[in-house]
mmCIF file of C-alpha atoms and ligand atoms in Angstrom:
data_model
loop_
_atom_site.group_PDB
_atom_site.id
_atom_site.type_symbol
_atom_site.label_atom_id
_atom_site.label_comp_id
_atom_site.label_asym_id
_atom_site.label_seq_id
_atom_site.Cartn_x
_atom_site.Cartn_y
_atom_site.Cartn_z
ATOM 1 C CA MET E 660 -110.924 34.672 -192.377
ATOM 2 C CA SER E 661 -111.776 33.518 -188.904
ATOM 3 C CA SER E 662 -110.076 30.779 -186.966
ATOM 4 C CA TYR E 663 -111.964 27.676 -185.865
ATOM 5 C CA ARG E 664 -112.076 29.034 -182.298
ATOM 6 C CA GLU E 665 -113.596 32.307 -183.403
ATOM 7 C CA LEU E 666 -116.091 30.539 -185.659
ATOM 8 C CA LEU E 667 -117.152 28.234 -182.828
ATOM 9 C CA ARG E 668 -117.478 31.149 -180.392
ATOM 10 C CA ARG E 669 -119.589 33.160 -182.847
ATOM 11 C CA THR E 670 -121.740 30.118 -183.617
ATOM 12 C CA LYS E 671 -122.334 29.526 -179.932
ATOM 13 C CA ASP E 672 -123.455 33.151 -179.619
ATOM 14 C CA GLU E 673 -126.130 32.497 -182.256
ATOM 15 C CA ILE E 674 -127.609 29.322 -180.788
ATOM 16 C CA VAL E 675 -129.112 28.129 -177.517
ATOM 17 C CA GLU E 676 -126.823 26.083 -175.304
ATOM 18 C CA ILE E 677 -127.994 24.230 -172.237
ATOM 19 C CA ASP E 678 -126.024 22.441 -169.557
ATOM 20 C CA THR E 679 -126.331 18.747 -168.748
ATOM 21 C CA PRO E 680 -128.746 18.934 -165.771
ATOM 22 C CA ALA E 681 -131.036 21.243 -167.769
ATOM 23 C CA ALA E 682 -130.882 18.848 -170.722
ATOM 24 C CA ARG E 683 -131.861 15.935 -168.547
ATOM 25 C CA ASP E 684 -134.945 17.808 -167.386
ATOM 26 C CA ARG E 685 -136.133 18.244 -170.970
ATOM 27 C CA THR E 686 -138.116 15.040 -170.932
ATOM 28 C CA ASP E 687 -140.301 16.046 -173.899
ATOM 29 C CA ALA E 688 -137.365 16.818 -176.172
ATOM 30 C CA ILE E 689 -135.996 14.573 -178.890
ATOM 31 C CA PHE E 690 -132.285 14.048 -178.312
ATOM 32 C CA VAL E 691 -130.312 13.884 -181.550
ATOM 33 C CA ASP E 692 -126.812 12.417 -181.387
ATOM 34 C CA VAL E 693 -124.727 13.946 -184.202
ATOM 35 C CA ARG E 694 -121.554 11.947 -183.575
ATOM 36 C CA GLU E 695 -120.091 9.282 -185.859
ATOM 37 C CA ARG E 696 -121.288 5.701 -185.820
ATOM 38 C CA ASP E 697 -118.354 4.304 -183.808
ATOM 39 C CA GLU E 698 -118.890 6.948 -181.130
ATOM 40 C CA TRP E 699 -122.629 6.150 -180.976
ATOM 41 C CA ASP E 700 -121.824 2.454 -180.732
ATOM 42 C CA GLU E 701 -119.764 3.052 -177.609
ATOM 43 C CA GLY E 702 -122.773 4.427 -175.756
ATOM 44 C CA HIS E 703 -125.353 7.197 -176.040
ATOM 45 C CA ILE E 704 -128.114 8.997 -174.182
ATOM 46 C CA PRO E 705 -131.116 6.656 -173.704
ATOM 47 C CA GLY E 706 -133.868 7.312 -176.242
ATOM 48 C CA ALA E 707 -131.654 9.449 -178.482
ATOM 49 C CA VAL E 708 -131.790 9.161 -182.266
ATOM 50 C CA HIS E 709 -128.585 8.938 -184.246
ATOM 51 C CA VAL E 710 -128.124 11.384 -187.121
ATOM 52 C CA PRO E 711 -124.412 11.898 -187.847
ATOM 53 C CA ARG E 712 -123.397 15.535 -188.415
ATOM 54 C CA GLY E 713 -122.413 14.756 -192.009
ATOM 55 C CA ASN E 714 -125.962 13.592 -192.829
ATOM 56 C CA LEU E 715 -127.795 16.040 -190.607
ATOM 57 C CA GLU E 716 -129.386 18.258 -193.233
ATOM 58 C CA SER E 717 -130.539 15.348 -195.395
ATOM 59 C CA ARG E 718 -131.800 13.087 -192.629
ATOM 60 C CA ILE E 719 -133.199 15.342 -189.934
ATOM 61 C CA GLU E 720 -136.599 15.657 -191.599
ATOM 62 C CA ASN E 721 -137.083 11.895 -191.306
ATOM 63 C CA ALA E 722 -135.909 11.807 -187.716
ATOM 64 C CA VAL E 723 -137.751 14.947 -186.601
ATOM 65 C CA PRO E 724 -140.502 15.822 -189.099
ATOM 66 C CA ASP E 725 -142.131 18.605 -187.049
ATOM 67 C CA ARG E 726 -139.968 21.717 -187.048
ATOM 68 C CA ASP E 727 -141.496 22.977 -183.796
ATOM 69 C CA THR E 728 -140.392 19.873 -181.876
ATOM 70 C CA GLU E 729 -138.123 20.504 -178.933
ATOM 71 C CA VAL E 730 -134.712 19.176 -180.007
ATOM 72 C CA VAL E 731 -131.558 18.715 -177.955
ATOM 73 C CA LEU E 732 -128.478 18.106 -180.087
ATOM 74 C CA TYR E 733 -125.356 16.605 -178.645
ATOM 75 C CA CYS E 734 -121.931 15.412 -179.719
ATOM 76 C CA ALA E 735 -118.852 14.457 -177.707
ATOM 77 C CA SER E 736 -117.996 17.883 -176.291
ATOM 78 C CA GLY E 737 -120.533 20.408 -177.586
ATOM 79 C CA ALA E 738 -118.721 21.778 -180.658
ATOM 80 C CA ARG E 739 -120.209 19.726 -183.502
ATOM 81 C CA SER E 740 -123.646 20.024 -181.923
ATOM 82 C CA ALA E 741 -123.282 23.814 -181.817
ATOM 83 C CA PHE E 742 -122.707 23.941 -185.578
ATOM 84 C CA ALA E 743 -125.517 21.434 -186.029
ATOM 85 C CA ALA E 744 -127.869 23.648 -184.004
ATOM 86 C CA LYS E 745 -127.099 26.560 -186.284
ATOM 87 C CA SER E 746 -127.889 24.435 -189.361
ATOM 88 C CA LEU E 747 -131.208 23.294 -187.902
ATOM 89 C CA GLY E 748 -132.123 26.917 -187.192
ATOM 90 C CA GLU E 749 -131.444 27.681 -190.854
ATOM 91 C CA LEU E 750 -133.656 24.725 -191.836
ATOM 92 C CA GLY E 751 -136.518 26.288 -189.869
ATOM 93 C CA TYR E 752 -136.359 24.318 -186.628
ATOM 94 C CA THR E 753 -137.615 26.668 -183.917
ATOM 95 C CA ASN E 754 -136.802 24.978 -180.622
ATOM 96 C CA VAL E 755 -133.242 23.660 -180.792
ATOM 97 C CA ALA E 756 -130.624 23.513 -178.079
ATOM 98 C CA SER E 757 -127.066 22.226 -178.065
ATOM 99 C CA LEU E 758 -125.792 20.306 -175.064
ATOM 100 C CA ALA E 759 -122.789 22.183 -173.640
ATOM 101 C CA GLY E 760 -120.027 19.766 -172.722
ATOM 102 C CA GLY E 761 -121.673 17.049 -174.812
ATOM 103 C CA PHE E 762 -121.853 13.356 -174.042
ATOM 104 C CA ALA E 763 -118.594 13.566 -172.069
ATOM 105 C CA ASP E 764 -120.226 15.893 -169.554
ATOM 106 C CA TRP E 765 -123.385 13.754 -169.492
ATOM 107 C CA LYS E 766 -121.277 10.756 -168.462
ATOM 108 C CA ARG E 767 -119.272 12.824 -165.949
ATOM 109 C CA ASN E 768 -122.562 13.677 -164.248
ATOM 110 C CA GLY E 769 -123.282 9.979 -163.914
ATOM 111 C CA PHE E 770 -126.526 10.136 -165.906
ATOM 112 C CA ASP E 771 -127.950 7.042 -167.625
ATOM 113 C CA VAL E 772 -126.207 5.775 -170.730
ATOM 114 C CA ASP E 773 -127.403 3.188 -173.237
ATOM 115 C CA LEU E 774 -124.695 0.770 -174.202
ATOM 116 C CA PRO E 775 -126.030 -0.841 -177.367
ATOM 117 C CA ARG E 776 -125.041 -4.323 -178.396
ATOM 118 C CA VAL E 777 -123.623 -4.005 -181.840
ATOM 119 C CA LEU E 778 -121.978 -6.189 -184.423
ATOM 120 C CA SER E 779 -118.210 -6.044 -184.710
ATOM 121 C CA PRO E 780 -116.793 -4.727 -188.013
ATOM 122 C CA GLU E 781 -116.013 -8.333 -189.029
ATOM 123 C CA LYS E 782 -119.600 -9.406 -188.435
ATOM 124 C CA ARG E 783 -120.934 -6.308 -190.180
ATOM 125 C CA ALA E 784 -118.955 -7.377 -193.233
ATOM 126 C CA ARG E 785 -119.953 -11.054 -193.054
ATOM 127 C CA TYR E 786 -123.660 -10.324 -192.644
ATOM 128 C CA SER E 787 -123.827 -7.174 -194.796
ATOM 129 C CA ARG E 788 -126.466 -8.710 -197.087
ATOM 130 C CA HIS E 789 -128.682 -9.302 -194.053
ATOM 131 C CA LEU E 790 -128.024 -5.815 -192.702
ATOM 132 C CA ALA E 791 -129.186 -4.401 -196.036
ATOM 133 C CA ILE E 792 -132.667 -5.914 -195.525
ATOM 134 C CA PRO E 793 -134.756 -3.739 -193.171
ATOM 135 C CA GLU E 794 -136.686 -6.811 -191.912
ATOM 136 C CA VAL E 795 -133.421 -8.303 -190.659
ATOM 137 C CA GLY E 796 -130.933 -5.483 -190.082
ATOM 138 C CA GLU E 797 -128.498 -5.348 -187.192
ATOM 139 C CA GLU E 798 -131.183 -6.128 -184.624
ATOM 140 C CA GLY E 799 -132.277 -9.217 -186.553
ATOM 141 C CA GLN E 800 -128.720 -10.386 -187.035
ATOM 142 C CA LEU E 801 -128.111 -10.090 -183.290
ATOM 143 C CA LYS E 802 -131.276 -12.149 -182.773
ATOM 144 C CA LEU E 803 -129.970 -14.840 -185.128
ATOM 145 C CA LEU E 804 -126.620 -14.882 -183.341
ATOM 146 C CA ASP E 805 -128.493 -15.404 -180.066
ATOM 147 C CA SER E 806 -130.855 -18.049 -181.433
ATOM 148 C CA ARG E 807 -130.665 -21.741 -180.602
ATOM 149 C CA ILE E 808 -131.825 -24.195 -183.271
ATOM 150 C CA LEU E 809 -131.720 -27.974 -182.954
ATOM 151 C CA ILE E 810 -131.445 -30.113 -186.086
ATOM 152 C CA LEU E 811 -132.686 -33.697 -185.865
ATOM 153 C CA GLY E 812 -130.610 -35.792 -188.220
ATOM 154 C CA ALA E 813 -127.463 -34.783 -190.116
ATOM 155 C CA GLY E 814 -128.668 -36.429 -193.304
ATOM 156 C CA GLY E 815 -130.343 -35.209 -196.474
ATOM 157 C CA LEU E 816 -132.578 -32.603 -194.821
ATOM 158 C CA GLY E 817 -130.258 -31.805 -191.927
ATOM 159 C CA SER E 818 -127.279 -31.077 -194.201
ATOM 160 C CA PRO E 819 -128.660 -28.038 -196.051
ATOM 161 C CA ALA E 820 -130.293 -26.872 -192.821
ATOM 162 C CA ALA E 821 -126.956 -27.012 -190.995
ATOM 163 C CA LEU E 822 -125.123 -25.194 -193.766
ATOM 164 C CA TYR E 823 -127.634 -22.386 -194.307
ATOM 165 C CA LEU E 824 -128.368 -21.871 -190.620
ATOM 166 C CA ALA E 825 -124.633 -21.603 -190.032
ATOM 167 C CA ALA E 826 -124.124 -19.271 -192.982
ATOM 168 C CA ALA E 827 -126.984 -17.088 -191.737
ATOM 169 C CA GLY E 828 -125.223 -16.698 -188.403
ATOM 170 C CA VAL E 829 -127.528 -18.721 -186.180
ATOM 171 C CA GLY E 830 -125.256 -18.630 -183.157
ATOM 172 C CA HIS E 831 -126.125 -21.948 -181.557
ATOM 173 C CA ILE E 832 -126.820 -25.082 -183.571
ATOM 174 C CA GLY E 833 -127.452 -28.498 -182.070
ATOM 175 C CA ILE E 834 -127.246 -31.673 -184.170
ATOM 176 C CA ILE E 835 -128.507 -35.112 -183.179
ATOM 177 C CA ASP E 836 -127.454 -38.148 -185.202
ATOM 178 C CA ALA E 837 -126.109 -41.546 -184.220
ATOM 179 C CA ASP E 838 -124.881 -42.642 -187.661
ATOM 180 C CA ILE E 839 -121.542 -42.501 -189.419
ATOM 181 C CA VAL E 840 -120.920 -41.097 -192.892
ATOM 182 C CA ASP E 841 -121.338 -43.716 -195.592
ATOM 183 C CA GLU E 842 -120.529 -43.516 -199.300
ATOM 184 C CA SER E 843 -124.219 -43.733 -200.246
ATOM 185 C CA ASN E 844 -124.912 -40.573 -198.220
ATOM 186 C CA LEU E 845 -122.828 -38.324 -200.469
ATOM 187 C CA GLN E 846 -125.428 -38.290 -203.263
ATOM 188 C CA ARG E 847 -127.409 -35.758 -201.206
ATOM 189 C CA GLN E 848 -125.992 -35.180 -197.694
ATOM 190 C CA ILE E 849 -123.887 -32.166 -198.568
ATOM 191 C CA ALA E 850 -122.559 -31.518 -195.067
ATOM 192 C CA HIS E 851 -120.313 -34.556 -195.530
ATOM 193 C CA SER E 852 -117.525 -35.409 -197.942
ATOM 194 C CA LEU E 853 -114.937 -38.045 -198.803
ATOM 195 C CA ASN E 854 -112.769 -36.522 -196.073
ATOM 196 C CA THR E 855 -115.231 -37.572 -193.389
ATOM 197 C CA LEU E 856 -116.267 -41.024 -194.641
ATOM 198 C CA GLY E 857 -116.503 -43.408 -191.727
ATOM 199 C CA THR E 858 -116.658 -40.658 -189.082
ATOM 200 C CA PRO E 859 -119.754 -39.794 -187.038
ATOM 201 C CA LYS E 860 -122.144 -37.585 -188.999
ATOM 202 C CA VAL E 861 -122.392 -35.107 -186.135
ATOM 203 C CA ASP E 862 -118.604 -34.602 -186.138
ATOM 204 C CA SER E 863 -118.508 -34.325 -189.902
ATOM 205 C CA ALA E 864 -121.296 -31.722 -189.917
ATOM 206 C CA LYS E 865 -119.628 -29.832 -187.097
ATOM 207 C CA ARG E 866 -116.361 -29.647 -189.063
ATOM 208 C CA THR E 867 -118.213 -28.323 -192.099
ATOM 209 C CA ILE E 868 -120.022 -25.663 -190.077
ATOM 210 C CA GLU E 869 -116.880 -24.551 -188.296
ATOM 211 C CA ALA E 870 -115.047 -24.197 -191.589
ATOM 212 C CA LEU E 871 -117.900 -21.985 -192.817
ATOM 213 C CA ASN E 872 -118.619 -19.755 -189.838
ATOM 214 C CA PRO E 873 -116.668 -19.476 -186.583
ATOM 215 C CA ASP E 874 -119.515 -17.413 -185.049
ATOM 216 C CA VAL E 875 -121.539 -20.615 -184.660
ATOM 217 C CA GLU E 876 -121.289 -22.768 -181.572
ATOM 218 C CA VAL E 877 -122.137 -26.370 -182.484
ATOM 219 C CA LYS E 878 -123.377 -28.820 -179.891
ATOM 220 C CA THR E 879 -123.401 -32.440 -181.061
ATOM 221 C CA TYR E 880 -125.411 -35.357 -179.761
ATOM 222 C CA ARG E 881 -124.171 -38.648 -181.175
ATOM 223 C CA GLU E 882 -127.181 -40.631 -180.086
ATOM 224 C CA ARG E 883 -130.615 -41.751 -181.169
ATOM 225 C CA LEU E 884 -133.414 -39.676 -179.756
ATOM 226 C CA SER E 885 -135.483 -41.611 -177.234
ATOM 227 C CA SER E 886 -137.734 -41.037 -174.253
ATOM 228 C CA GLU E 887 -134.608 -41.559 -172.146
ATOM 229 C CA ASN E 888 -132.574 -38.677 -173.553
ATOM 230 C CA ILE E 889 -135.067 -36.225 -175.062
ATOM 231 C CA ASP E 890 -135.554 -34.181 -171.899
ATOM 232 C CA ARG E 891 -131.830 -33.934 -171.251
ATOM 233 C CA ILE E 892 -131.268 -32.717 -174.812
ATOM 234 C CA LEU E 893 -134.141 -30.228 -174.841
ATOM 235 C CA ASP E 894 -133.054 -28.910 -171.451
ATOM 236 C CA ASP E 895 -130.127 -27.378 -173.335
ATOM 237 C CA GLY E 896 -132.514 -24.589 -174.254
ATOM 238 C CA TRP E 897 -133.284 -25.214 -177.934
ATOM 239 C CA GLU E 898 -135.881 -22.725 -179.198
ATOM 240 C CA ILE E 899 -136.689 -24.149 -182.626
ATOM 241 C CA ILE E 900 -136.428 -27.718 -183.946
ATOM 242 C CA VAL E 901 -135.732 -28.575 -187.566
ATOM 243 C CA ASP E 902 -136.881 -32.155 -187.993
ATOM 244 C CA GLY E 903 -134.954 -34.023 -190.650
ATOM 245 C CA THR E 904 -135.636 -37.512 -189.298
ATOM 246 C CA ASP E 905 -137.308 -40.221 -191.303
ATOM 247 C CA ASN E 906 -138.875 -42.505 -188.714
ATOM 248 C CA PHE E 907 -142.145 -42.199 -186.900
ATOM 249 C CA PRO E 908 -141.024 -43.124 -183.340
ATOM 250 C CA THR E 909 -138.815 -40.013 -183.347
ATOM 251 C CA ARG E 910 -141.521 -37.908 -184.943
ATOM 252 C CA TYR E 911 -144.030 -38.706 -182.194
ATOM 253 C CA LEU E 912 -141.470 -38.268 -179.455
ATOM 254 C CA VAL E 913 -140.401 -34.873 -180.782
ATOM 255 C CA ASN E 914 -143.985 -33.837 -181.329
ATOM 256 C CA ASP E 915 -145.093 -34.612 -177.805
ATOM 257 C CA ALA E 916 -142.028 -33.013 -176.202
ATOM 258 C CA SER E 917 -142.312 -29.885 -178.331
ATOM 259 C CA VAL E 918 -146.018 -29.438 -177.601
ATOM 260 C CA TRP E 919 -145.371 -29.711 -173.878
ATOM 261 C CA ARG E 920 -142.449 -27.321 -174.058
ATOM 262 C CA GLY E 921 -143.909 -24.908 -176.620
ATOM 263 C CA ILE E 922 -141.052 -25.382 -179.113
ATOM 264 C CA PRO E 923 -141.993 -24.983 -182.790
ATOM 265 C CA VAL E 924 -140.999 -27.876 -185.052
ATOM 266 C CA VAL E 925 -140.226 -27.344 -188.720
ATOM 267 C CA HIS E 926 -141.141 -30.643 -190.283
ATOM 268 C CA GLY E 927 -139.909 -31.956 -193.620
ATOM 269 C CA SER E 928 -140.213 -35.252 -195.421
ATOM 270 C CA ILE E 929 -139.171 -36.609 -198.789
ATOM 271 C CA TYR E 930 -139.881 -39.611 -200.959
ATOM 272 C CA ARG E 931 -138.560 -40.153 -204.475
ATOM 273 C CA PHE E 932 -139.656 -36.905 -206.226
ATOM 274 C CA GLU E 933 -142.045 -35.595 -203.592
ATOM 275 C CA GLY E 934 -141.423 -33.421 -200.588
ATOM 276 C CA GLN E 935 -143.511 -31.897 -197.804
ATOM 277 C CA VAL E 936 -142.874 -29.063 -195.371
ATOM 278 C CA THR E 937 -144.928 -27.640 -192.547
ATOM 279 C CA VAL E 938 -144.458 -25.920 -189.202
ATOM 280 C CA PHE E 939 -145.984 -27.472 -186.100
ATOM 281 C CA LYS E 940 -146.451 -24.611 -183.685
ATOM 282 C CA PRO E 941 -149.451 -25.510 -181.580
ATOM 283 C CA GLY E 942 -148.689 -23.288 -178.655
ATOM 284 C CA THR E 943 -148.859 -25.172 -175.403
ATOM 285 C CA PRO E 944 -151.806 -27.013 -173.917
ATOM 286 C CA GLY E 945 -151.452 -24.966 -170.760
ATOM 287 C CA SER E 946 -152.393 -26.713 -167.555
ATOM 288 C CA ALA E 947 -153.098 -30.028 -169.264
ATOM 289 C CA VAL E 948 -149.701 -31.477 -168.463
ATOM 290 C CA GLY E 949 -148.409 -28.821 -166.137
ATOM 291 C CA GLN E 950 -145.458 -27.951 -168.367
ATOM 292 C CA GLY E 951 -146.996 -25.277 -170.532
ATOM 293 C CA ASN E 952 -146.096 -21.631 -170.370
ATOM 294 C CA GLY E 953 -149.702 -20.548 -169.936
ATOM 295 C CA ALA E 954 -150.549 -20.084 -173.591
ATOM 296 C CA ARG E 955 -154.118 -21.048 -174.445
ATOM 297 C CA ALA E 956 -154.945 -24.113 -176.494
ATOM 298 C CA SER E 957 -156.417 -21.832 -179.144
ATOM 299 C CA ASP E 958 -152.946 -20.431 -179.893
ATOM 300 C CA GLY E 959 -151.182 -21.654 -182.985
ATOM 301 C CA GLY E 960 -151.756 -24.452 -185.444
ATOM 302 C CA PRO E 961 -151.945 -28.233 -185.364
ATOM 303 C CA CYS E 962 -149.348 -30.665 -184.066
ATOM 304 C CA TYR E 963 -148.228 -33.876 -185.760
ATOM 305 C CA ARG E 964 -150.751 -35.897 -183.781
ATOM 306 C CA CYS E 965 -153.584 -33.684 -185.014
ATOM 307 C CA LEU E 966 -152.766 -35.195 -188.411
ATOM 308 C CA TYR E 967 -151.836 -38.693 -187.324
ATOM 309 C CA ALA E 968 -153.011 -39.369 -183.776
ATOM 310 C CA SER E 969 -150.983 -42.592 -183.548
ATOM 311 C CA PRO E 970 -148.660 -44.632 -185.747
ATOM 312 C CA PRO E 971 -150.186 -46.712 -188.531
ATOM 313 C CA PRO E 972 -151.016 -50.384 -187.946
ATOM 314 C CA PRO E 973 -148.160 -52.676 -189.009
ATOM 315 C CA GLU E 974 -149.883 -53.715 -192.251
ATOM 316 C CA LEU E 975 -150.028 -50.057 -193.338
ATOM 317 C CA ALA E 976 -146.583 -49.096 -192.099
ATOM 318 C CA PRO E 977 -144.092 -47.963 -194.714
ATOM 319 C CA SER E 978 -141.537 -50.411 -195.966
ATOM 320 C CA CYS E 979 -138.209 -50.180 -194.212
ATOM 321 C CA ALA E 980 -136.326 -51.006 -197.391
ATOM 322 C CA GLU E 981 -134.163 -47.989 -198.226
ATOM 323 C CA GLY E 982 -136.403 -45.618 -200.130
ATOM 324 C CA GLY E 983 -135.066 -43.917 -203.233
ATOM 325 C CA VAL E 984 -134.861 -40.151 -203.447
ATOM 326 C CA LEU E 985 -133.696 -37.697 -206.072
ATOM 327 C CA GLY E 986 -130.503 -36.260 -204.580
ATOM 328 C CA VAL E 987 -131.454 -32.616 -204.938
ATOM 329 C CA LEU E 988 -134.905 -33.039 -203.368
ATOM 330 C CA PRO E 989 -133.726 -32.991 -199.730
ATOM 331 C CA GLY E 990 -131.763 -29.871 -200.660
ATOM 332 C CA ILE E 991 -134.963 -28.160 -201.751
ATOM 333 C CA VAL E 992 -137.048 -29.364 -198.817
ATOM 334 C CA GLY E 993 -134.247 -28.791 -196.289
ATOM 335 C CA THR E 994 -133.735 -25.211 -197.455
ATOM 336 C CA LEU E 995 -137.496 -24.573 -197.265
ATOM 337 C CA GLN E 996 -137.360 -25.839 -193.677
ATOM 338 C CA THR E 997 -134.398 -23.555 -193.032
ATOM 339 C CA ASN E 998 -136.333 -20.595 -194.417
ATOM 340 C CA GLU E 999 -139.123 -21.315 -191.940
ATOM 341 C CA ALA E 1000 -136.662 -21.712 -189.056
ATOM 342 C CA ILE E 1001 -134.945 -18.405 -189.818
ATOM 343 C CA LYS E 1002 -138.307 -16.615 -190.082
ATOM 344 C CA LEU E 1003 -139.342 -18.057 -186.715
ATOM 345 C CA ALA E 1004 -136.042 -16.974 -185.169
ATOM 346 C CA LEU E 1005 -136.472 -13.450 -186.538
ATOM 347 C CA GLY E 1006 -140.212 -13.295 -185.867
ATOM 348 C CA ILE E 1007 -140.985 -12.163 -189.423
ATOM 349 C CA GLY E 1008 -143.227 -13.315 -192.254
ATOM 350 C CA ASP E 1009 -145.938 -15.969 -192.289
ATOM 351 C CA PRO E 1010 -144.640 -19.348 -191.179
ATOM 352 C CA LEU E 1011 -146.165 -22.528 -192.626
ATOM 353 C CA VAL E 1012 -148.323 -23.006 -189.513
ATOM 354 C CA GLY E 1013 -151.465 -24.965 -190.364
ATOM 355 C CA ARG E 1014 -150.302 -25.235 -193.968
ATOM 356 C CA LEU E 1015 -148.751 -28.318 -195.528
ATOM 357 C CA LEU E 1016 -146.636 -27.361 -198.525
ATOM 358 C CA MET E 1017 -146.145 -30.128 -201.051
ATOM 359 C CA PHE E 1018 -143.551 -30.129 -203.784
ATOM 360 C CA ASP E 1019 -143.398 -32.350 -206.828
ATOM 361 C CA ALA E 1020 -139.933 -32.274 -208.360
ATOM 362 C CA LEU E 1021 -140.962 -33.894 -211.650
ATOM 363 C CA GLY E 1022 -143.685 -31.390 -212.412
ATOM 364 C CA THR E 1023 -141.933 -28.554 -210.515
ATOM 365 C CA ASP E 1024 -145.222 -27.993 -208.810
ATOM 366 C CA PHE E 1025 -145.896 -26.549 -205.374
ATOM 367 C CA HIS E 1026 -149.250 -26.807 -203.735
ATOM 368 C CA GLU E 1027 -150.553 -26.228 -200.277
ATOM 369 C CA VAL E 1028 -153.279 -27.809 -198.164
ATOM 370 C CA ARG E 1029 -154.687 -26.448 -194.936
ATOM 371 C CA ILE E 1030 -154.283 -28.612 -191.882
ATOM 372 C CA ASN E 1031 -156.282 -27.895 -188.777
ATOM 373 C CA ARG E 1032 -155.756 -28.272 -185.113
ATOM 374 C CA LYS E 1033 -158.019 -31.005 -183.704
ATOM 375 C CA PRO E 1034 -159.801 -30.180 -180.456
ATOM 376 C CA ASP E 1035 -159.700 -33.894 -179.586
ATOM 377 C CA CYS E 1036 -155.977 -34.304 -180.371
ATOM 378 C CA PRO E 1037 -154.502 -36.666 -177.749
ATOM 379 C CA VAL E 1038 -151.625 -34.245 -177.041
ATOM 380 C CA CYS E 1039 -152.509 -30.651 -177.894
ATOM 381 C CA GLY E 1040 -156.310 -31.024 -177.614
ATOM 382 C CA GLU E 1041 -158.611 -29.807 -174.907
ATOM 383 C CA HIS E 1042 -158.545 -33.083 -172.967
ATOM 384 C CA PRO E 1043 -155.160 -34.647 -173.644
ATOM 385 C CA THR E 1044 -154.938 -38.391 -173.135
ATOM 386 C CA ILE E 1045 -151.216 -38.655 -173.776
ATOM 387 C CA THR E 1046 -149.277 -36.899 -171.063
ATOM 388 C CA GLU E 1047 -146.036 -38.822 -171.001
ATOM 389 C CA TYR E 1048 -143.640 -40.129 -173.608
ATOM 390 C CA VAL E 1049 -144.635 -43.148 -175.633
ATOM 391 C CA ASP E 1050 -141.809 -45.237 -177.062
ATOM 392 C CA TYR E 1051 -143.065 -46.709 -180.288
ATOM 393 C CA VAL E 1052 -141.084 -49.553 -181.732
ATOM 394 C CA GLU E 1053 -140.233 -48.915 -185.309
ATOM 395 C CA PHE E 1054 -141.909 -51.550 -187.395
ATOM 396 C CA CYS E 1055 -142.174 -52.102 -191.087
ATOM 397 C CA SER E 1056 -144.613 -53.748 -193.407
ATOM 398 C CA ARG E 1057 -141.878 -55.973 -194.758
HETATM 399 ZN ZN1 LIG T 2502 -152.380 -31.849 -181.839
#
């Protein structure tokens, strides 16, 4: 029987140890950090891969497939990495060294250290179902927590959007709505309840979000969007807009602002049993209005004005009488919009750019039509004719 000290000494005799300056000079080597996750999370050597000692034998082939690769193993002080080096030798790795003095000595020498941003244990638990999806993972969850999504309207479409964006851990949610919660809203606007009847919808939605997820910072705008306030609101840095409004003056205003600023808009609309969703992400028209970020006009899909260049003439305008809607329909359309917004925030999947998705609740039928960017669009086209906000007056056919 040998003591731990003797075992470590004998192991060190059988492996190659290098000191910290020599390790730093091994620029072609793969550095493998064999410490535990919490140690890795507190900082590690830049470019290192993390394979905890306990999983070394089973995971090293994935991390370092070629057994002739130059490998530098390290732990906190050089003991665990010494045993790890011996194991790798037994697995047939031919060029393995253990860092004497470990990460502690690396830091003492003042060499570069990567301090990763990581989720706290509480957040790891809350978002564990996201972390289990490789397309999201910890990196994606951190992206969501950093993301800034503005919801227009805290009504039928805005309610499910607010709830699911908050649940997903979108860290910054803005809500614009000037109305107060009314009894007739509760048939579908699930962010509100009897407890908030008569209070501003933005405050009611904020309360609901805060009860669901304290990670979310909610910014409320109790106002009607207009050419007067849209720049002030968008200057707050919103990266994605979920449009749950139901009037065309707002739609045009948001469209024009978002084209000029390069902000994607997830559009949704509902009527009785029918819903529509699409993503307007036209890129920016570049120099046309001097606000673009340099993207070319060929980037991205159509904008709202590519479909409807200007509002309809009064005789064709929709009736302003309150339209009926099946209560669950905004839930379906609003969650589809939320799906698009989350994909855009994560940069994954195929967003509904240039595709109008239509849903018929009675037939439970989805179908999709292509919508194209128009080169002569007055806002995102090659020769834009609209370069400042137009305030349309909302008018109705009766
Ligand atoms: Zn357009």
